[in-house]
Coordinates of C-alpha atoms and ligand atoms in Angstrom, one line a residue:
X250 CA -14.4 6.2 13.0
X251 CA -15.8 6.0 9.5
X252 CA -14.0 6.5 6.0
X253 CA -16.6 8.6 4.9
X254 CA -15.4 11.8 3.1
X255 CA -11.7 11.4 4.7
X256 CA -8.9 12.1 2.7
X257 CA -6.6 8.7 2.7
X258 CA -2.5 10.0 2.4
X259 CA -1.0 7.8 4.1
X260 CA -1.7 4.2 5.2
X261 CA -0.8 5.5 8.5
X262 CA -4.6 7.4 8.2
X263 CA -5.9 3.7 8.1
X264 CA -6.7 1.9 11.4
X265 CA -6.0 -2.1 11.5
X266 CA -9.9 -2.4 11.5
X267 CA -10.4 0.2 8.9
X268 CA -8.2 -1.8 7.0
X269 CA -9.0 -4.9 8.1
X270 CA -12.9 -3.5 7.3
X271 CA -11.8 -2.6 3.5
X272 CA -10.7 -6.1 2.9
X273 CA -13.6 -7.8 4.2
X274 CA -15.7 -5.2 1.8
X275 CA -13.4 -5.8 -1.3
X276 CA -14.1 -9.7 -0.5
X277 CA -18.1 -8.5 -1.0
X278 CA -17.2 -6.2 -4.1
X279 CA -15.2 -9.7 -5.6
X280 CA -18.0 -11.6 -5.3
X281 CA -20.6 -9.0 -6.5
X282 CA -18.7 -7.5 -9.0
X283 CA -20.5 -4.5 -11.0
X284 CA -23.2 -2.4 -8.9
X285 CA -25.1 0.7 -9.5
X286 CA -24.8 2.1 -5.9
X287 CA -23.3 5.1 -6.5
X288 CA -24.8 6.5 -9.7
X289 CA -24.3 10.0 -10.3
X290 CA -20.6 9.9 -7.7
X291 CA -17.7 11.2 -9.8
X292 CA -14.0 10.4 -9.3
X293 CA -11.1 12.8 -10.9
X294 CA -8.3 11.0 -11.7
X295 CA -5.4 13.4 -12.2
X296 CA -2.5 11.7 -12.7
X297 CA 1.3 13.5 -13.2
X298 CA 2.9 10.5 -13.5
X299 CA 2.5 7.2 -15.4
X300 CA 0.2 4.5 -14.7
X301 CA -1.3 1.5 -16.1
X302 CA -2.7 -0.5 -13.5
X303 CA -3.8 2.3 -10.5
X304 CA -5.4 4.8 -13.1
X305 CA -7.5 1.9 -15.0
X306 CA -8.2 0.0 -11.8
X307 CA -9.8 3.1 -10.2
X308 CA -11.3 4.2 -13.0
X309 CA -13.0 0.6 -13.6
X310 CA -13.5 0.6 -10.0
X311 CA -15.4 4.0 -10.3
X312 CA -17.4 2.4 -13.2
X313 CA -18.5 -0.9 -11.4
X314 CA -19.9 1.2 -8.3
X315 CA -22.1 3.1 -11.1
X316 CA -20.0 6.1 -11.3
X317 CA -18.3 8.0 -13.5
X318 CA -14.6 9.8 -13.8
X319 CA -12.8 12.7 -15.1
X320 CA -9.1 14.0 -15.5
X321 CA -6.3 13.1 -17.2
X322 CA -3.4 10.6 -17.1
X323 CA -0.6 12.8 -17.8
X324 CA 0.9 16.2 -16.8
X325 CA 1.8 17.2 -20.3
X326 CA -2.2 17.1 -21.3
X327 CA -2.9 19.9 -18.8
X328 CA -2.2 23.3 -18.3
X329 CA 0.5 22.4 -15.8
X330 CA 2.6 22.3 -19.4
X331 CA 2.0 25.9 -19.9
X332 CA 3.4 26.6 -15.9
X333 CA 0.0 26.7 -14.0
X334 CA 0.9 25.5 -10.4
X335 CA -0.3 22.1 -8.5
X336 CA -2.1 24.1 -6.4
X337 CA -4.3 26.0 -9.4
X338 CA -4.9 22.8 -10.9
X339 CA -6.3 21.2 -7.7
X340 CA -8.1 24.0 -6.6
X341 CA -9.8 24.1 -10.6
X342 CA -10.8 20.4 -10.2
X343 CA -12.4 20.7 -6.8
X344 CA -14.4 23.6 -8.2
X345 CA -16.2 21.3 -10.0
X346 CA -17.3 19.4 -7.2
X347 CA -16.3 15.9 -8.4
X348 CA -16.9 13.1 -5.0
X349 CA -13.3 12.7 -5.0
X350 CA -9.7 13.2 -6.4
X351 CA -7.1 10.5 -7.0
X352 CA -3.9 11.9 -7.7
X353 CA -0.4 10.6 -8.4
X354 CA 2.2 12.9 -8.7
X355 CA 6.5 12.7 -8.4
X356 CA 6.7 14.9 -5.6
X357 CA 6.6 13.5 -2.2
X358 CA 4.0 14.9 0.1
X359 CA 2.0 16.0 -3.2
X360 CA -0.6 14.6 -2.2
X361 CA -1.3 16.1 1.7
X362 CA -0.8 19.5 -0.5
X363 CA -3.5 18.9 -2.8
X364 CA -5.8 17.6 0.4
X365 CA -4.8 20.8 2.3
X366 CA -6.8 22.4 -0.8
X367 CA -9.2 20.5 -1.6
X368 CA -12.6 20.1 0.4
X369 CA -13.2 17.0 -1.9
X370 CA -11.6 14.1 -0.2
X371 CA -8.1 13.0 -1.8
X372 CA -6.8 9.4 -2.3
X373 CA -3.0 9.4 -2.7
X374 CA -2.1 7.2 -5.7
X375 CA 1.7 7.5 -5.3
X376 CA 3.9 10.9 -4.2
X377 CA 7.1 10.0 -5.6
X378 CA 9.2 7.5 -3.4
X379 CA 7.1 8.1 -0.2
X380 CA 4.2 6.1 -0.9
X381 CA 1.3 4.3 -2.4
X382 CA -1.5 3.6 0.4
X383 CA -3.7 1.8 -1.7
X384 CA -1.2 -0.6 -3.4
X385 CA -0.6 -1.8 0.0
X386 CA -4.5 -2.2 0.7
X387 CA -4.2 -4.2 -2.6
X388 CA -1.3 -6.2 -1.6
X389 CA -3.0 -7.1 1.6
X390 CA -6.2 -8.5 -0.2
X391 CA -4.1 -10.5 -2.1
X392 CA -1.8 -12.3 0.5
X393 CA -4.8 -12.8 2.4
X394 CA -6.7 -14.4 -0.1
X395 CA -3.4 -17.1 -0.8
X396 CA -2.2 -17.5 2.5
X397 CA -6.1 -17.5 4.4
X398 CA -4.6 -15.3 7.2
X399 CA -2.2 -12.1 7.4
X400 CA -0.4 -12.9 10.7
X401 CA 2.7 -13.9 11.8
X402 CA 4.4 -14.2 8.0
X403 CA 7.4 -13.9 6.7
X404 CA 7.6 -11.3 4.3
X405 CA 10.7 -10.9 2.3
X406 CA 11.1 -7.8 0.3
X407 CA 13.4 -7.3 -2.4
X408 CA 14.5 -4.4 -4.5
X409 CA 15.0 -1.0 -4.6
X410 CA 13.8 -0.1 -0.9
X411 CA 14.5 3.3 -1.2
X412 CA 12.3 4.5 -3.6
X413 CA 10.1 1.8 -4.2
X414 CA 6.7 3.6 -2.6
X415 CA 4.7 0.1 -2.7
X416 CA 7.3 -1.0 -0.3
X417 CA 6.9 1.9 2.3
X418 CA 3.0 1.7 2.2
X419 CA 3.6 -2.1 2.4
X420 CA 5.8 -2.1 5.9
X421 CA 3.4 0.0 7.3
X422 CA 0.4 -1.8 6.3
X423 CA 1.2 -5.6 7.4
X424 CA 3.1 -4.0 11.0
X425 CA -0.7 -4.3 12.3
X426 CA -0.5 -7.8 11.6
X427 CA 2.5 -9.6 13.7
X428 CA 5.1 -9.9 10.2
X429 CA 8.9 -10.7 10.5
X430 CA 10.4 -9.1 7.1
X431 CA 13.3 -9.8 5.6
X432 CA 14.9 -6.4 3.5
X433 CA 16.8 -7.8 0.7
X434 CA 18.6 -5.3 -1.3
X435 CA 21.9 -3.5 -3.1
X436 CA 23.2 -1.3 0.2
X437 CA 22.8 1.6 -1.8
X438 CA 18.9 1.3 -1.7
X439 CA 18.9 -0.5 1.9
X440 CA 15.5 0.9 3.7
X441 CA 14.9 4.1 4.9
X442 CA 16.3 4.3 8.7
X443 CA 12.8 5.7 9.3
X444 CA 10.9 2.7 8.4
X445 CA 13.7 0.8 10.6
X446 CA 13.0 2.7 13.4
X447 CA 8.8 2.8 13.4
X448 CA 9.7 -1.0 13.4
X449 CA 11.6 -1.1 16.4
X450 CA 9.3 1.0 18.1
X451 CA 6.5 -1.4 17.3
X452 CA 8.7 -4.2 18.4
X453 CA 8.7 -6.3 15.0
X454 CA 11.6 -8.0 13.7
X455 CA 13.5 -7.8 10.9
X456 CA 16.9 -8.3 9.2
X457 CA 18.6 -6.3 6.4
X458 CA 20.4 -9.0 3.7
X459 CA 21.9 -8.4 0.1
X460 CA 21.2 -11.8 -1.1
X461 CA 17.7 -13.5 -1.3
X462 CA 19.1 -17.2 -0.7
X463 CA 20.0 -16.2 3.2
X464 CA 16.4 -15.9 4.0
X465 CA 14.3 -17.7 1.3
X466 CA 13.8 -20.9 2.7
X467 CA 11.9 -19.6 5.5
X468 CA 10.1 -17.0 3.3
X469 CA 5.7 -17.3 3.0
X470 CA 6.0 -14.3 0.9
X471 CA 8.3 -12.8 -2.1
X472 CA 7.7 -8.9 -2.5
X473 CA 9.7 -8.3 -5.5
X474 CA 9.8 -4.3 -6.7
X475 CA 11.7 -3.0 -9.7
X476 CA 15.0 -0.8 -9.4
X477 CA 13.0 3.1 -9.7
X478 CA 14.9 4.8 -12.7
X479 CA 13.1 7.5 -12.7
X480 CA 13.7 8.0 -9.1
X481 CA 17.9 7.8 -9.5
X482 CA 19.3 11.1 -9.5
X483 CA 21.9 10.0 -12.3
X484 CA 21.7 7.7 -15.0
X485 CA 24.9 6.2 -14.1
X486 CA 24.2 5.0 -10.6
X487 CA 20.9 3.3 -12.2
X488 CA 23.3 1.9 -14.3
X489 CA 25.5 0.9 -11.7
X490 CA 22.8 -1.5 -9.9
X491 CA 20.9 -2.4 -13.0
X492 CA 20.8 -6.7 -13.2
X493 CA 22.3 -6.6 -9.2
X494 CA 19.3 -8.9 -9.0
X495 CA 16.8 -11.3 -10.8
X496 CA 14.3 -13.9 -10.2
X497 CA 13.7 -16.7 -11.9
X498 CA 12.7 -20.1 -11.5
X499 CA 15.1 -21.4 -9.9
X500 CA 14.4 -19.4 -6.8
X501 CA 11.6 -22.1 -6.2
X502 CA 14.2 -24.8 -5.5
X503 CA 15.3 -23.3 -1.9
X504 CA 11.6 -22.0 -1.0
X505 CA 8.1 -23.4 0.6
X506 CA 6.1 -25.0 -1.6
X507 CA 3.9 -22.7 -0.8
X508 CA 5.5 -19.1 -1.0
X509 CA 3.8 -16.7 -2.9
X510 CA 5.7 -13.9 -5.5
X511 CA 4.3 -10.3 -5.4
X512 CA 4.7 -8.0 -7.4
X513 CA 3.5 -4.4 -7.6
X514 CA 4.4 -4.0 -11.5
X515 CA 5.5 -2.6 -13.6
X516 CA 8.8 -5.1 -13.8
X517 CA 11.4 -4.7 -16.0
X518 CA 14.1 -7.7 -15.4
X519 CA 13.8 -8.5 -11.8
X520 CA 11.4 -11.4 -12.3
X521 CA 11.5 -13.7 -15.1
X522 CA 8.2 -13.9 -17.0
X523 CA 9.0 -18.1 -16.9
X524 CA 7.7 -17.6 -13.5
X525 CA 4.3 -16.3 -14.6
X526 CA 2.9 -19.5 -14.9
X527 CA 3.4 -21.3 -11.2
X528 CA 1.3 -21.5 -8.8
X529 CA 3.3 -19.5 -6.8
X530 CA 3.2 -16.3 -8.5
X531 CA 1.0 -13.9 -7.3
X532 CA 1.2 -10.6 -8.8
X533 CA -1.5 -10.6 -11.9
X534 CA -4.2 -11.8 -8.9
X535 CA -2.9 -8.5 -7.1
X536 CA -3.8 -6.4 -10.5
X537 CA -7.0 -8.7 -10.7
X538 CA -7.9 -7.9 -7.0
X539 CA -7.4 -4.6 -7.3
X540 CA -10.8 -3.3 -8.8
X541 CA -12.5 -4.7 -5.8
X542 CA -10.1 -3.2 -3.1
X543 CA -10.5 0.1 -4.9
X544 CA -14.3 -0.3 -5.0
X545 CA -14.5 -0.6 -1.0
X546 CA -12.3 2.2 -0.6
X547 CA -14.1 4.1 -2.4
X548 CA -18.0 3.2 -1.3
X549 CA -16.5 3.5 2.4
X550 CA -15.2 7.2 1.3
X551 CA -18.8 7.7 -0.7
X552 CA -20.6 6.7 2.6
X553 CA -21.6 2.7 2.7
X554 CA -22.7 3.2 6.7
X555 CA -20.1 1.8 9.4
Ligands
CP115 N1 1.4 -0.8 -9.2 C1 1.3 0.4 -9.8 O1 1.2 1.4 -9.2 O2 1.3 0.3 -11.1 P1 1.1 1.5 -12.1 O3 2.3 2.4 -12.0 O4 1.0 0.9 -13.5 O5 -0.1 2.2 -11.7

């Protein structure tokens, strides 16, 4: 089935080829960089929450195919400040016809709402703690690239796997590709039960630990994710957990040589920038990759023939 015109929620609307075809696209768009083959295509970018790297990288994505974007990067800059509703705003910005809307926004299942609207195709750039499908895509590309192959790895995650969205779009992105994972994290933001059981039912192992130094020297990947503030309903149990974990340099001493950090980013104090300059660490090639993933999502959404 193609991509073209589809609305992408969920990486659970991605096949393993459809993925498996992005990445081998994003691999072209790396190499070719910027292109004019979609002049005159224009992407809305409405954005509730904050973003650095997904609203530039899709807007620079949007720019390197030879399009153009529109919308805004906050909800206090639109109307939504004086009450209008979600659905008003969606429905005003599909009015205009634009090629396709990329929305983040807290709420989970935002994003379904504003495709249920919507006859332009909608690209879910993070509903609140339920997920961020093309962060995943993006995290695939990368591992790919440093490892040479996406099956049969380890993956340890570790953080907040509650609410960490990258982490729920992640799971469900590398199941199609025989992983073992590793969920390292407080108890108190231990992995859904729902992710637990899609991975039963797909027959994949994994183990649940609070400390990373159980399972690190087996580890060919390090999926670190910040603790989600604003996704704590108090301030105090965000300060309860706050520090429970941070990784430095020292992690290296127990790991493969060649393990390879991720990171979706932002990061507050989980990773220690004296990490930023090994080999190992991974997570400013994800940001770098990212233009090129979003450029093949988006030219297979624009129509580049299946
Ligand atoms: N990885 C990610 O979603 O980062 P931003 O919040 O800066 O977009």
């Amino acid at each position: 089935m193609s991509l073209h015109k589809r609305d992408i929620l969920s990486v659970k609307d991605l096949t393993k080829e459809e993925i498996v075809k992005i990445l081998e696209l994003a691999k072209w768009y790396a190499a070719k960089g910027r292109t004019d083959h979609f002049k005159g295509k224009v992407a809305a970018l409405c954005f509730f929450e904050p973003s650095t790297r997904t609203f530039v990288s899709f807007d620079l994505a949007m720019k390197y195919l030879g399009g153009s974007t529109t919308g805004f990067q906050s909800a206090g800059a639109t109307s939504i400040a004086k009450g209008e509703s979600l659905q008003d705003t969606i429905k005003t910005i599909d009015s205009y016809g634009v090629d396709v809307i990329i929305m983040r926004h807290p709420q989970i299942g935002s994003a379904k709402t504003a495709a249920d609207i919507a006859k332009s195709p909608v690209v879910n750039a993070g509903d609140g703690s339920n997920e961020h499908p093309t962060q995943s895509l993006v995290d695939l590309y990368t591992i790919q690239e440093r490892k040479g192959d996406l099956n049969n790895l380890h993956i340890g995650v570790l953080g907040d796997l509650k609410n960490a969205r990258t982490v729920h779009s992640l799971i469900l992105a590398l199941s199609h590709f025989s992983p073992r994972f590793s969920f390292i994290s407080p108890k108190e933001l231990a992995i859904d039960d729902s992710y637990k059981e899609e991975l039963k039912r797909k027959s994949i192992d994994f183990r649940e630990v609070e400390n990373v130094n159980e399972v690190i020297g087996s580890l060919d990947v390090l999926y670190v994710t910040r603790l989600q503030k604003e996704r704590f309903e108090t301030l105090e149990e965000y300060e309860k957990l706050k520090g429970s974990y941070n990784i430095g340099r020292s992690i290296l001493e127990g790991a493969k040589k060649d393990l390879i950090i991720l990171h979706p980013l932002p990061r507050i104090d989980e990773l220690s920038t004296e990490l930023d300059a090994v080999e190992n660490a991974a997570y400013f090639q994800q940001t770098k990759d990212s233009i090129a993933v979003r450029q093949a999502l988006l030219a297979l959404i624009f129509g580049v023939p299946s």
